[in-house]
Structures are given as C-alpha cells and as structure tokens.
Amino acid sequence: MTAGDDRAQDSTSERTALVEAAGPRSWRRAFNDLGQGWKQRPLWGYLGWQDIKQRYRRSVLGPLWISISMGVIATAMGILYGALFGEDIATFLPYVATGLLIWNFVNGCILEGSEVFIANEGLIRFLPAPLSLHVYRLVWRQTLFFLHNLVVWAILMIVFPQSLSWTVLLAIPAFAVLVLNGAWIAVLAGIIATRFRDIPPIIASITQLLFFMTPIVWSYERFRSNPLAAYIELNPVLHYVEIIRQPLLGLPIAWHHWYVVGAITVVGCATALVCMRNYRSRVAYWV
Amino acid sequence: MVSIDIEGADVDFPVFDAKTRSLKKAVLGRAGGAIGTDSKVPVIEALRDITISLRKGERVALVGHNGAGKSTLLRLMSGIYEPIRGRARVVGKVAPVFDLAVGMDPEISGLENILIRGLFLGMTRKQMEAKVDDIAAFTELGDYLSMPLRTYSTGMRVRLALGVVTSIDPEILLLDEGIGAVDAEFLAKARNRLHELVERSGILVFASHSDEFLADLCDTAIWMDRGTIREHGPLRDVLAHYKGRDVLAEIDAR
C-alpha cells in the first residue's frame, strides 16, 4: 500500500468518525461537509469542466461559443440601448458588456443554485458524497463561464480603450467576494427549493425583475439626478455589479458599494451555515 | 477498525405531494395556528428500530420481500441517509454499488467514467490512473474503454462499474441486486474477485433475490420484514425460515 492509499483511507475514516459524533443537527458536521467537499477539488473541478464541454460536445468551436454568444448579445444590446438613451458607443458598449458579464454569473448562481440539489437527485440518492460538492461544482462552472466571457471584455478594451489604472486589480478581490456569495446563495436557495418546490419559479421571476432594476443596459450615472435613484440602491445586485464594473472600466471607485457587499456577505454566509447545520441531513430525504 | 454499528435507527420518508410540498400550504398552515408542517406530512416508516453490529470479515446477505427496507438499510450503511432517531456509525472506506447508471455519463468514454467513479469513491486522480490497466484487464473491454459509454451494452456497463468498485480496495462493499446482466464467465470472475476482496479486508453486505449468489458470497443473513429485522443469523437458518425450506441443501444437491 502506498502513502497515497493511507491518506485516502485516513480522510474517509475521519469523515465517518465525525459523522456519528453528534446528532443530525451539528455545526461540526456542517463544517465537515464543507471541508470534505473542498478536499474533493479534483472531482468537482473535473465535473465542472465536463459540464461545459458537454454543452459544446461535437461542435467545432466548442466552449468558444460561450464567448461568441456573449459578444453578440453584448454588442447588439449595447448598440440598441445606446441609441435609445443617446449614449456614446465607445463608452456605453464596454459598460453594457461588463455589466452583462457580471450579471450572467450572478444569474447563473441564483437560478442554478435553486436547482442544485434537485438536479443532482440521482447522485445524492445513490452515491455518498458531501452536499457541498454539488455547490462547489456549480460555482466552479459559473466561474469558468465568467472567464470565457472575460475574453469579450478584453477585446472591447482593445477596440475601445478605457482609462484603466491600478484599480483594475480591485476586480480580482471583488470577483473573489462574488464567488463566495455565489456559494452561499446556492446553499441557501438549494436547500429551501428542495423542500419547497414553488421556490424555483419564484426565484426565476425575481431574477428577471432584478435584471431590469440593475443598471446593466441603462446608465446609473445618468439616472442619479432622478429622486428615485436612492431606491435603486436597495437592489443588492447593483452593489455587486458596481464593485467589479468600476475597476474593469477604470471608473472612480465608490467605496460604499464595498461596505454593502461586505455586510450582505457576512449575513448571507451566516444564514447559509445555519441552514446547512439544520437541514443538511434532510436534503437526501427531500430530493 | 472497519465496522458498522447501528443502534435503534429509524428512517422515515416524508411523502410530499404537490399540495404539501409548497410554501403556500406551509404559510397558511402556520397562520391557521398549526405548530409545524412536518407533522402533517405523511411519512413512510422505511426502517424501524434497527440495531446491527458488523465487524471485519462478515459477509451478510440481505433478504426480504420487495419494499421490506433492504435498499434503505444499505443506504443507511453507506451514509446517504442519516437516521431520524438512533445512531449509525460506519468506519471504513465504503463502496456502494446501487444503481449502476447513476454517476455514469453516457457521453464520455469508459475511461473518463472510471476516473469519475473512482473520485466519487474517495480515490485520487493519480491512484485511479494507476488502476486503469488493472480495470481494463478485469473488465476485458480493451479498446472499447475509449468509446463513449452510450455505445456500451448493459452487461458492459455492469463490468465497468464492478471493475472500478473492486479495484479500489473498499473496506465495506455494499451491493444491491441488479448485477445479473453479466455473462456467466464474467460472473465467475466477479465472484472470485469479490471473494478475494472480502477475504482481504472488510465487510460485504449484499441484497439479492438470487439464492445461489447469496449462498456463494455470504455466510450470515439478515431477514428484513416491513422495515424491521425479523431474523439475523447463519445464512442457512435465515434462508430456510424466510423461504420455508432448506434452500442451501437444494443448491448443494444440484
């Protein structure tokens, strides 16, 4: 037996030993699930890639289609809404494209998050694995989509150069925060939607509404003079879009968006952990 | 130490129909003064007060009518279901063979499916890459392994699944029927391999309606009846009580 075998067995025994240490509702087992899932990075990393390759199997361009379709949609919307609102294409097209890029990630995490356990019903009922594995796989897949779409942003930066500065590096921690939020929302929406099957359609309607309430195809700058602008700040997605879009377009950084995002992240993660603690063991019964 | 200890475990399945599994009902239910919705959801008592203790080297047959709780008990042992009441403690590397189609992607090749299945069972990528030749030899699938899984026959899929499970040296092997669609020659080979596996390490729990297969692989048996353990003892006795005749003697006589 090799050292690798020993390790694999150790981790399994560790898992099983912890599993019986407490009742079904325990913090230890919730964190253990998250930890064990994280350890299975090779598995969800592989499955996440596989999900993307699967979609474009036997097509000549493969996953490049993600970038192409994103490019086409962003260009068409940028030109249409630019004309409607009388915006300058050179700034508005990158604005719309960047907004869409971030929106697609948010939308994917919320929509697919609500289906994350329902869609993996077979795996959950027949193969013992940590629940968090499915969430990691989902967020990883969305991250891969995001990176493919980022190509469109890079091309637009070449075609329509913006005044980028060092702040562009802020996009990296901002995206990291977004990924963390994608994970908690998937855990929370996933568990609730598995129990109450009305939730996925409700979530689908809400996200559709959110798209229009978020400054993606319209300019937030121009709307600011309107007295209703303050209410738009109540939309949480707006803050997530801004913390990434501002650095990516070289716009001045409005720090209050970071504070709002930070607060939502803490509250969201805490809620998701409580949900994980109380209902993790029930998901296999509910799917 | 490889072991399965289950004490007074109950498993209830809530049965949500379209009406009860909705938020509307839960909200209205609360407004109407009910304490909780869970109590109103009908449950199926799949397992009742199960107490079992299995140690290394035990080869247990699970028998019982359809719906007696055999599959649920296997899933309790694998850790998929956690008991509603009572305790379940399972120590060791578990390899469940329940539904062979689950976790297998028909669009990708046999080799990739071997890798994924292995990763699900807690192996690392390197370990699985080292085992691939062994699995290829055992399954006798050869070049077919690089073809998409959808081109495989049912028997070939069973070979693949068994090949993976028996190659990873599980400490606890849980088998649930459905492995009949293989040809006789391969079956003999699989038996040998399962024998080796059980002798080398661990625990085997095997749910099946095939007396011959059970007689070949197991030495003790658990008779499940309506979610409870009706009898747990030597295979010959339990099978005789369950079938009402000495099945093993008949098999020996053949």
Coordinates of C-alpha atoms in Angstrom, one line a residue:
Chain A
M1 CA 0.0 0.0 0.0
T2 CA 1.3 3.4 -0.9
A3 CA 1.3 6.6 1.1
G4 CA -1.4 7.9 -1.1
D5 CA -3.6 5.0 -0.1
D6 CA -3.1 5.7 3.5
R7 CA -4.1 9.3 3.1
A8 CA -7.2 8.4 1.2
Q9 CA -8.3 6.0 3.9
D10 CA -7.4 8.3 6.7
S11 CA -9.7 11.0 5.2
T12 CA -12.5 8.6 4.9
S13 CA -12.2 7.3 8.4
E14 CA -12.0 10.8 9.6
R15 CA -15.2 11.5 7.8
T16 CA -17.1 8.5 9.2
A17 CA -15.7 9.1 12.7
L18 CA -17.0 12.6 12.7
V19 CA -20.3 11.7 11.2
E20 CA -21.6 9.8 14.2
A21 CA -20.0 12.1 16.8
A22 CA -23.2 14.2 17.1
G23 CA -26.8 14.3 16.1
P24 CA -28.1 15.3 12.7
R25 CA -28.0 19.0 13.6
S26 CA -24.5 19.8 14.4
W27 CA -22.0 22.6 13.5
R28 CA -19.2 20.1 13.3
R29 CA -20.9 18.0 10.6
A30 CA -21.9 21.1 8.7
F31 CA -18.3 22.3 8.6
N32 CA -17.1 18.8 8.0
D33 CA -19.4 18.6 4.9
L34 CA -17.9 21.8 3.6
G35 CA -14.4 20.7 4.3
Q36 CA -14.8 17.2 2.8
G37 CA -16.4 18.8 -0.3
W38 CA -13.5 21.2 -0.6
K39 CA -11.0 18.3 -0.4
Q40 CA -12.7 16.7 -3.4
R41 CA -11.5 19.5 -5.7
P42 CA -10.2 17.2 -8.4
L43 CA -13.7 15.7 -8.7
W44 CA -15.8 18.9 -8.9
G45 CA -13.1 20.6 -10.9
Y46 CA -13.3 17.8 -13.4
L47 CA -17.1 17.7 -13.4
G48 CA -17.4 21.4 -13.8
W49 CA -15.2 21.3 -16.9
Q50 CA -17.2 18.3 -18.1
D51 CA -20.5 20.3 -17.8
I52 CA -19.1 22.9 -20.1
K53 CA -17.5 20.6 -22.6
Q54 CA -20.7 18.6 -22.6
R55 CA -22.7 21.5 -23.8
Y56 CA -20.5 22.0 -26.8
R57 CA -19.6 18.4 -27.5
R58 CA -19.1 17.7 -31.2
S59 CA -19.2 21.4 -32.1
V60 CA -16.2 22.7 -33.9
L61 CA -15.6 25.8 -31.8
G62 CA -16.5 24.2 -28.5
P63 CA -16.6 26.4 -25.4
L64 CA -15.5 29.4 -27.6
W65 CA -19.2 29.6 -28.4
I66 CA -19.7 31.0 -24.8
S67 CA -17.5 34.0 -25.7
I68 CA -19.1 34.4 -29.1
S69 CA -22.7 34.4 -28.0
M70 CA -21.8 36.8 -25.1
G71 CA -20.1 39.1 -27.6
V72 CA -23.0 39.1 -30.0
I73 CA -25.6 39.8 -27.3
A74 CA -23.5 42.5 -25.6
T75 CA -22.8 44.2 -28.9
A76 CA -26.5 44.1 -30.0
M77 CA -27.8 45.3 -26.6
G78 CA -25.1 48.0 -26.4
I79 CA -25.9 49.4 -29.8
L80 CA -29.7 49.2 -29.2
Y81 CA -29.8 50.7 -25.7
G82 CA -27.0 53.2 -26.6
A83 CA -29.2 54.5 -29.4
L84 CA -32.3 54.5 -27.2
F85 CA -30.7 56.5 -24.4
G86 CA -28.4 58.6 -26.7
E87 CA -25.2 57.2 -25.2
D88 CA -21.7 57.3 -26.8
I89 CA -21.0 53.8 -28.1
A90 CA -17.3 53.9 -27.2
T91 CA -18.1 54.1 -23.5
F92 CA -21.5 52.5 -23.4
L93 CA -20.7 49.3 -25.3
P94 CA -18.0 48.3 -22.8
Y95 CA -20.3 49.3 -20.0
V96 CA -23.1 47.0 -21.2
A97 CA -20.8 44.2 -21.9
T98 CA -19.1 44.3 -18.5
G99 CA -22.5 44.6 -16.7
L100 CA -23.8 41.6 -18.6
L101 CA -20.6 39.6 -17.8
I102 CA -21.2 40.1 -14.1
W103 CA -24.9 39.6 -14.4
N104 CA -24.5 36.3 -16.1
F105 CA -22.5 35.0 -13.2
V106 CA -25.0 36.3 -10.6
N107 CA -27.9 35.0 -12.5
G108 CA -26.3 31.5 -13.0
C109 CA -25.5 31.2 -9.3
I110 CA -29.1 32.1 -8.2
L111 CA -31.0 30.2 -10.9
E112 CA -28.9 27.1 -11.0
G113 CA -28.4 27.4 -7.2
S114 CA -32.1 26.9 -6.6
E115 CA -31.9 23.7 -8.6
V116 CA -28.6 22.5 -7.4
F117 CA -29.8 19.6 -5.2
I118 CA -32.9 18.8 -7.3
A119 CA -30.8 18.4 -10.4
N120 CA -28.3 16.1 -8.7
E121 CA -31.1 13.9 -7.2
G122 CA -29.6 10.7 -8.6
L123 CA -26.1 11.4 -7.3
I124 CA -27.4 12.4 -3.9
R125 CA -29.6 9.3 -3.5
F126 CA -27.1 6.8 -4.8
L127 CA -23.6 7.9 -4.0
P128 CA -22.5 9.1 -0.6
A129 CA -20.8 12.5 -1.1
P130 CA -20.7 15.8 0.8
L131 CA -23.6 18.1 -0.2
S132 CA -21.2 21.0 -0.7
L133 CA -19.6 19.1 -3.6
H134 CA -22.6 20.0 -5.8
V135 CA -22.4 23.6 -4.8
Y136 CA -18.6 23.8 -5.5
R137 CA -19.2 22.2 -8.9
L138 CA -21.9 24.8 -9.7
V139 CA -19.8 27.8 -8.6
W140 CA -16.8 26.5 -10.4
R141 CA -18.8 26.0 -13.6
Q142 CA -20.1 29.6 -13.4
T143 CA -16.6 30.8 -12.8
L144 CA -15.4 29.1 -16.0
F145 CA -18.3 30.7 -17.9
F146 CA -17.2 34.1 -16.4
L147 CA -13.6 33.6 -17.6
H148 CA -14.8 32.7 -21.1
N149 CA -16.9 35.8 -21.1
L150 CA -14.0 37.9 -19.9
V151 CA -12.5 37.5 -23.3
V152 CA -15.2 39.8 -24.7
W153 CA -14.2 42.4 -22.1
A154 CA -10.5 42.1 -23.1
I155 CA -11.4 42.5 -26.8
L156 CA -13.6 45.6 -26.1
M157 CA -10.7 47.1 -24.1
I158 CA -8.6 46.9 -27.2
V159 CA -11.3 48.2 -29.6
F160 CA -12.5 51.0 -27.2
P161 CA -9.6 51.8 -24.9
Q162 CA -10.7 53.0 -21.5
S163 CA -8.5 54.9 -19.0
L164 CA -7.6 51.9 -16.9
S165 CA -5.4 52.4 -13.8
W166 CA -4.1 50.2 -11.0
T167 CA -7.7 50.0 -9.7
V168 CA -8.3 47.3 -12.3
L169 CA -6.6 44.9 -9.9
L170 CA -9.5 45.5 -7.5
A171 CA -11.6 43.4 -9.8
I172 CA -9.8 40.3 -8.5
P173 CA -10.8 40.6 -4.8
A174 CA -14.2 41.8 -6.0
F175 CA -14.7 38.7 -8.1
A176 CA -13.5 36.5 -5.2
V177 CA -16.2 38.1 -3.0
L178 CA -18.7 37.5 -5.7
V179 CA -17.7 33.8 -5.9
L180 CA -18.2 33.4 -2.1
N181 CA -21.6 35.0 -2.4
G182 CA -22.5 32.6 -5.3
A183 CA -21.7 29.7 -2.9
W184 CA -23.9 30.9 0.0
I185 CA -26.8 31.7 -2.2
A186 CA -26.6 28.3 -3.9
V187 CA -26.5 26.5 -0.5
L188 CA -29.4 28.6 0.9
A189 CA -31.6 28.6 -2.3
G190 CA -30.7 25.0 -3.0
I191 CA -31.9 23.7 0.4
I192 CA -35.0 25.8 0.6
A193 CA -36.0 25.0 -3.0
T194 CA -35.5 21.3 -2.4
R195 CA -38.0 21.4 0.4
F196 CA -40.5 23.8 -1.2
R197 CA -40.8 23.3 -4.9
D198 CA -42.5 26.6 -5.6
I199 CA -39.3 28.4 -4.9
P200 CA -37.5 27.9 -8.2
P201 CA -40.2 29.6 -10.3
I202 CA -40.4 32.4 -7.7
I203 CA -36.7 32.9 -7.9
A204 CA -36.8 32.9 -11.7
S205 CA -39.3 35.7 -11.7
I206 CA -37.4 37.7 -9.2
T207 CA -34.1 37.5 -11.0
Q208 CA -35.8 38.6 -14.2
L209 CA -37.1 41.6 -12.4
L210 CA -33.7 42.3 -10.9
F211 CA -32.1 42.4 -14.3
F212 CA -34.2 45.4 -15.2
M213 CA -33.7 47.0 -11.8
T214 CA -29.9 46.7 -12.1
P215 CA -28.0 49.3 -14.2
I216 CA -26.8 47.0 -16.9
V217 CA -28.4 48.2 -20.1
W218 CA -29.0 51.6 -18.7
S219 CA -26.6 54.1 -17.2
Y220 CA -26.6 54.6 -13.5
E221 CA -24.7 57.9 -13.8
R222 CA -27.5 59.4 -15.9
F223 CA -30.2 58.2 -13.5
R224 CA -28.6 59.6 -10.4
S225 CA -30.2 63.1 -10.8
N226 CA -33.6 61.3 -10.5
P227 CA -35.2 61.3 -7.0
L228 CA -35.9 57.6 -7.4
A229 CA -32.2 56.8 -7.7
A230 CA -31.9 56.3 -3.9
Y231 CA -34.4 53.4 -4.1
I232 CA -32.2 51.7 -6.8
E233 CA -29.5 51.3 -4.1
L234 CA -31.8 48.9 -2.3
N235 CA -31.2 46.4 -5.0
P236 CA -28.3 44.2 -3.7
V237 CA -27.2 43.1 -7.1
L238 CA -26.4 46.7 -8.0
H239 CA -23.6 46.8 -5.4
Y240 CA -22.1 43.5 -6.7
V241 CA -22.1 44.8 -10.3
E242 CA -20.5 48.1 -9.3
I243 CA -17.6 46.7 -7.3
I244 CA -16.4 44.7 -10.3
R245 CA -17.5 47.0 -13.1
Q246 CA -15.9 50.2 -11.8
P247 CA -12.4 48.7 -11.7
L248 CA -12.8 46.9 -15.0
L249 CA -13.8 50.1 -16.8
G250 CA -11.3 52.4 -14.9
L251 CA -14.2 54.3 -13.3
P252 CA -13.7 56.1 -9.9
I253 CA -14.3 53.6 -7.1
A254 CA -17.3 54.3 -4.9
W255 CA -16.4 52.5 -1.6
H256 CA -19.8 52.4 -0.1
H257 CA -20.7 49.5 -2.5
W258 CA -17.9 47.5 -0.9
Y259 CA -19.3 48.1 2.6
V260 CA -22.8 47.0 1.5
V261 CA -21.4 43.9 -0.2
G262 CA -19.3 43.1 2.8
A263 CA -22.4 43.3 5.1
I264 CA -24.5 41.1 2.8
T265 CA -21.7 38.6 2.5
V266 CA -21.4 38.2 6.3
V267 CA -25.2 37.9 6.9
G268 CA -25.6 35.6 3.9
C269 CA -22.8 33.2 4.8
A270 CA -24.1 33.0 8.4
T271 CA -27.6 32.3 7.2
A272 CA -26.4 29.6 4.8
L273 CA -24.3 28.0 7.6
V274 CA -27.3 27.8 9.9
C275 CA -29.4 26.3 7.1
M276 CA -26.6 23.8 6.4
R277 CA -26.4 22.8 10.1
N278 CA -30.1 22.3 10.5
Y279 CA -31.2 20.8 7.2
R280 CA -28.1 19.2 5.6
S281 CA -29.1 15.7 6.6
R282 CA -32.6 16.2 5.4
V283 CA -31.7 17.0 1.8
A284 CA -31.3 13.4 0.9
Y285 CA -34.8 12.7 2.2
W286 CA -36.3 15.7 0.3
V287 CA -34.9 15.3 -3.2
Chain B
M1 CA -11.0 -0.7 12.6
V2 CA -13.6 -1.5 9.9
S3 CA -17.1 -1.7 11.5
I4 CA -20.8 -0.9 11.1
D5 CA -22.7 -0.1 14.3
I6 CA -26.3 0.9 14.1
E7 CA -28.3 1.4 17.2
G8 CA -32.1 1.8 17.3
A9 CA -32.1 3.7 14.0
D10 CA -35.3 4.8 12.4
V11 CA -35.7 6.1 8.8
D12 CA -38.9 7.9 7.8
F13 CA -39.5 9.2 4.4
P14 CA -41.7 12.3 4.2
V15 CA -44.1 12.0 1.3
F16 CA -44.7 15.4 -0.1
D17 CA -47.4 15.6 -2.8
A18 CA -47.9 18.7 -4.9
K19 CA -50.1 20.2 -2.2
T20 CA -48.0 19.7 0.9
R21 CA -44.6 20.5 -0.7
S22 CA -45.4 24.1 -1.2
L23 CA -44.7 27.3 0.6
K24 CA -48.3 28.3 0.3
K25 CA -49.5 25.5 2.4
A26 CA -46.8 26.0 5.0
V27 CA -47.6 29.7 5.3
L28 CA -51.3 29.1 5.5
G29 CA -50.8 26.2 7.9
R30 CA -48.8 28.4 10.3
A31 CA -51.4 31.2 10.0
G32 CA -54.1 28.7 10.9
G33 CA -52.4 28.0 14.2
A34 CA -50.7 24.7 13.4
I35 CA -47.4 24.2 15.1
G36 CA -45.4 22.8 12.2
T37 CA -45.9 21.5 8.8
D38 CA -43.7 18.5 9.2
S39 CA -46.1 16.7 11.5
K40 CA -48.8 17.0 8.8
V41 CA -46.7 15.5 6.1
P42 CA -47.4 11.8 5.8
V43 CA -44.4 9.6 6.4
I44 CA -43.4 6.1 5.3
E45 CA -41.6 4.3 8.1
A46 CA -39.0 2.7 6.0
L47 CA -36.8 1.4 8.8
R48 CA -37.9 0.9 12.4
D49 CA -35.5 0.4 15.4
I50 CA -32.7 -1.2 13.5
T51 CA -29.8 -2.5 15.6
I52 CA -26.9 -4.2 13.9
S53 CA -23.3 -4.6 14.6
L54 CA -21.0 -5.8 11.9
R55 CA -17.2 -6.5 12.1
K56 CA -14.4 -7.1 9.7
G57 CA -14.7 -10.3 7.6
E58 CA -18.5 -10.6 7.9
R59 CA -20.4 -11.4 4.7
V60 CA -24.0 -10.6 5.1
A61 CA -26.9 -11.4 2.8
L62 CA -29.9 -9.1 3.0
V63 CA -33.2 -10.9 2.2
G64 CA -36.8 -9.9 2.3
H65 CA -39.7 -9.1 0.1
N66 CA -39.8 -6.0 -2.1
G67 CA -40.2 -2.9 0.0
A68 CA -39.0 -4.6 3.1
G69 CA -36.3 -2.0 3.5
K70 CA -33.2 -3.8 2.1
S71 CA -32.1 -0.9 -0.1
T72 CA -32.9 1.7 2.5
L73 CA -30.8 -0.2 5.0
L74 CA -27.9 -0.3 2.5
R75 CA -28.2 3.4 2.0
L76 CA -28.2 4.0 5.7
M77 CA -25.0 1.9 6.0
S78 CA -23.4 4.0 3.2
G79 CA -24.2 7.3 4.9
I80 CA -26.5 8.6 2.3
Y81 CA -29.4 8.7 4.8
E82 CA -28.7 9.7 8.4
P83 CA -31.1 8.1 10.9
I84 CA -34.0 10.2 12.1
R85 CA -33.6 8.7 15.6
G86 CA -30.9 6.4 16.9
R87 CA -27.3 6.3 15.7
A88 CA -25.4 4.9 12.8
R89 CA -21.6 4.7 13.0
V90 CA -19.7 3.4 10.0
V91 CA -16.0 3.3 10.0
G92 CA -14.1 2.4 6.8
K93 CA -14.0 3.2 3.1
V94 CA -17.4 2.5 1.8
A95 CA -18.1 1.4 -1.8
P96 CA -21.8 1.3 -2.7
V97 CA -23.0 -0.4 -5.9
F98 CA -26.6 0.6 -6.0
D99 CA -27.8 2.0 -9.3
L100 CA -25.1 1.4 -11.9
A101 CA -26.4 4.1 -14.2
V102 CA -26.0 6.9 -11.6
G103 CA -22.8 8.9 -11.8
M104 CA -22.1 7.5 -15.2
D105 CA -22.1 9.9 -18.1
P106 CA -23.2 8.3 -21.3
E107 CA -21.5 10.9 -23.5
I108 CA -18.0 10.5 -22.2
S109 CA -15.7 7.5 -22.6
G110 CA -15.4 4.5 -20.3
L111 CA -12.0 5.6 -19.1
E112 CA -13.3 9.0 -18.1
N113 CA -16.2 7.3 -16.3
I114 CA -13.8 5.1 -14.4
L115 CA -11.9 8.2 -13.3
I116 CA -15.1 10.0 -12.1
R117 CA -16.5 6.9 -10.3
G118 CA -13.2 6.5 -8.6
L119 CA -13.0 10.1 -7.5
F120 CA -16.6 9.8 -6.1
L121 CA -15.4 6.8 -4.1
G122 CA -12.7 8.9 -2.5
M123 CA -9.7 7.9 -4.7
T124 CA -7.3 10.5 -6.0
R125 CA -6.7 11.0 -9.7
K126 CA -3.2 9.5 -9.5
Q127 CA -4.4 6.4 -7.8
M128 CA -7.1 5.9 -10.4
E129 CA -4.7 6.4 -13.3
A130 CA -2.5 3.7 -11.7
K131 CA -5.5 1.3 -11.6
V132 CA -6.8 1.8 -15.1
D133 CA -4.8 -1.0 -16.6
D134 CA -6.0 -3.4 -13.9
I135 CA -9.6 -2.4 -14.5
A136 CA -9.2 -2.7 -18.3
A137 CA -7.8 -6.2 -17.9
F138 CA -10.5 -7.2 -15.4
T139 CA -13.4 -5.8 -17.5
E140 CA -12.0 -7.3 -20.8
L141 CA -13.3 -4.2 -22.5
G142 CA -10.0 -3.3 -24.2
D143 CA -10.2 -0.6 -26.8
Y144 CA -13.9 -0.1 -26.0
L145 CA -12.8 1.9 -23.0
S146 CA -12.1 4.9 -25.2
M147 CA -15.6 4.8 -26.7
P148 CA -18.5 6.8 -25.3
L149 CA -20.4 4.9 -22.6
R150 CA -23.7 5.2 -24.6
T151 CA -22.3 2.6 -27.1
Y152 CA -22.0 0.0 -24.2
S153 CA -24.4 -2.8 -23.6
T154 CA -25.9 -3.2 -20.1
G155 CA -23.6 -6.0 -19.4
M156 CA -20.6 -4.0 -20.4
R157 CA -21.7 -1.2 -18.0
V158 CA -22.0 -3.6 -15.2
R159 CA -18.5 -4.9 -15.9
L160 CA -17.2 -1.4 -15.8
A161 CA -18.9 -0.5 -12.5
L162 CA -17.8 -3.7 -10.8
G163 CA -14.3 -3.3 -12.2
V164 CA -14.0 0.2 -10.6
V165 CA -15.5 -0.8 -7.3
T166 CA -13.5 -4.0 -6.8
S167 CA -10.2 -2.3 -7.9
I168 CA -10.3 0.4 -5.2
D169 CA -9.9 -2.0 -2.3
P170 CA -13.0 -0.8 -0.4
E171 CA -13.3 -1.8 3.2
I172 CA -17.1 -2.0 3.1
L173 CA -18.7 -3.2 0.0
L174 CA -22.5 -2.7 -0.3
L175 CA -24.2 -4.4 -3.2
D176 CA -27.8 -4.0 -4.2
E177 CA -29.1 -6.6 -6.7
G178 CA -29.1 -5.5 -10.4
I179 CA -25.8 -7.1 -11.2
G180 CA -27.4 -10.0 -13.0
A181 CA -27.0 -8.8 -16.5
V182 CA -23.5 -10.2 -17.0
D183 CA -22.5 -13.4 -18.8
A184 CA -21.7 -16.5 -16.8
E185 CA -18.0 -16.5 -17.4
F186 CA -17.6 -12.9 -16.2
L187 CA -19.8 -13.7 -13.2
A188 CA -17.5 -16.4 -12.1
K189 CA -14.6 -14.0 -12.3
A190 CA -16.5 -11.3 -10.4
R191 CA -17.3 -13.8 -7.7
N192 CA -13.6 -14.7 -7.4
R193 CA -12.7 -11.1 -7.2
L194 CA -15.5 -10.4 -4.6
H195 CA -14.3 -13.4 -2.6
E196 CA -10.7 -12.1 -2.6
L197 CA -11.9 -8.7 -1.7
V198 CA -13.9 -9.9 1.3
E199 CA -11.1 -12.1 2.5
R200 CA -8.5 -9.4 2.2
S201 CA -10.4 -6.9 4.2
G202 CA -13.7 -5.6 5.3
I203 CA -17.4 -6.2 5.2
L204 CA -19.8 -7.2 2.5
V205 CA -23.5 -6.6 2.6
F206 CA -25.4 -8.0 -0.4
A207 CA -29.1 -7.6 -1.1
S208 CA -30.3 -10.1 -3.6
H209 CA -33.1 -12.4 -4.6
S210 CA -30.7 -14.9 -6.1
D211 CA -30.2 -17.7 -3.5
E212 CA -27.3 -19.1 -5.5
F213 CA -25.4 -15.9 -5.5
L214 CA -26.1 -15.3 -1.8
A215 CA -25.0 -18.9 -0.9
D216 CA -21.8 -18.3 -2.8
L217 CA -20.8 -15.0 -1.3
C218 CA -22.3 -14.8 2.1
D219 CA -22.2 -16.7 5.4
T220 CA -24.7 -14.9 7.5
A221 CA -28.0 -13.3 6.7
I222 CA -30.4 -10.6 7.8
W223 CA -34.1 -11.1 7.0
M224 CA -35.8 -7.7 6.6
D225 CA -39.6 -7.5 7.0
R226 CA -41.6 -4.3 6.9
G227 CA -38.7 -2.1 8.0
T228 CA -37.6 -4.2 10.9
I229 CA -35.0 -7.0 11.3
R230 CA -37.0 -10.2 11.6
E231 CA -34.0 -12.5 11.9
H232 CA -30.2 -12.2 11.9
G233 CA -28.1 -15.4 11.9
P234 CA -26.4 -18.0 9.9
L235 CA -27.3 -17.9 6.2
R236 CA -28.7 -21.4 6.1
D237 CA -31.1 -20.9 9.0
V238 CA -32.4 -17.5 7.9
L239 CA -32.9 -18.5 4.3
A240 CA -34.7 -21.7 5.5
H241 CA -37.1 -19.6 7.7
Y242 CA -37.6 -17.0 5.0
K243 CA -38.3 -19.5 2.2
G244 CA -39.9 -22.1 4.3
R245 CA -37.5 -24.8 3.0
D246 CA -33.8 -25.6 3.2
V247 CA -32.6 -23.7 0.1
L248 CA -28.9 -24.3 0.7
A249 CA -29.4 -28.0 0.7
E250 CA -31.2 -27.8 -2.6
I251 CA -28.3 -25.8 -4.1
D252 CA -25.8 -28.3 -2.8
A253 CA -27.8 -31.2 -4.2
R254 CA -27.6 -29.7 -7.7

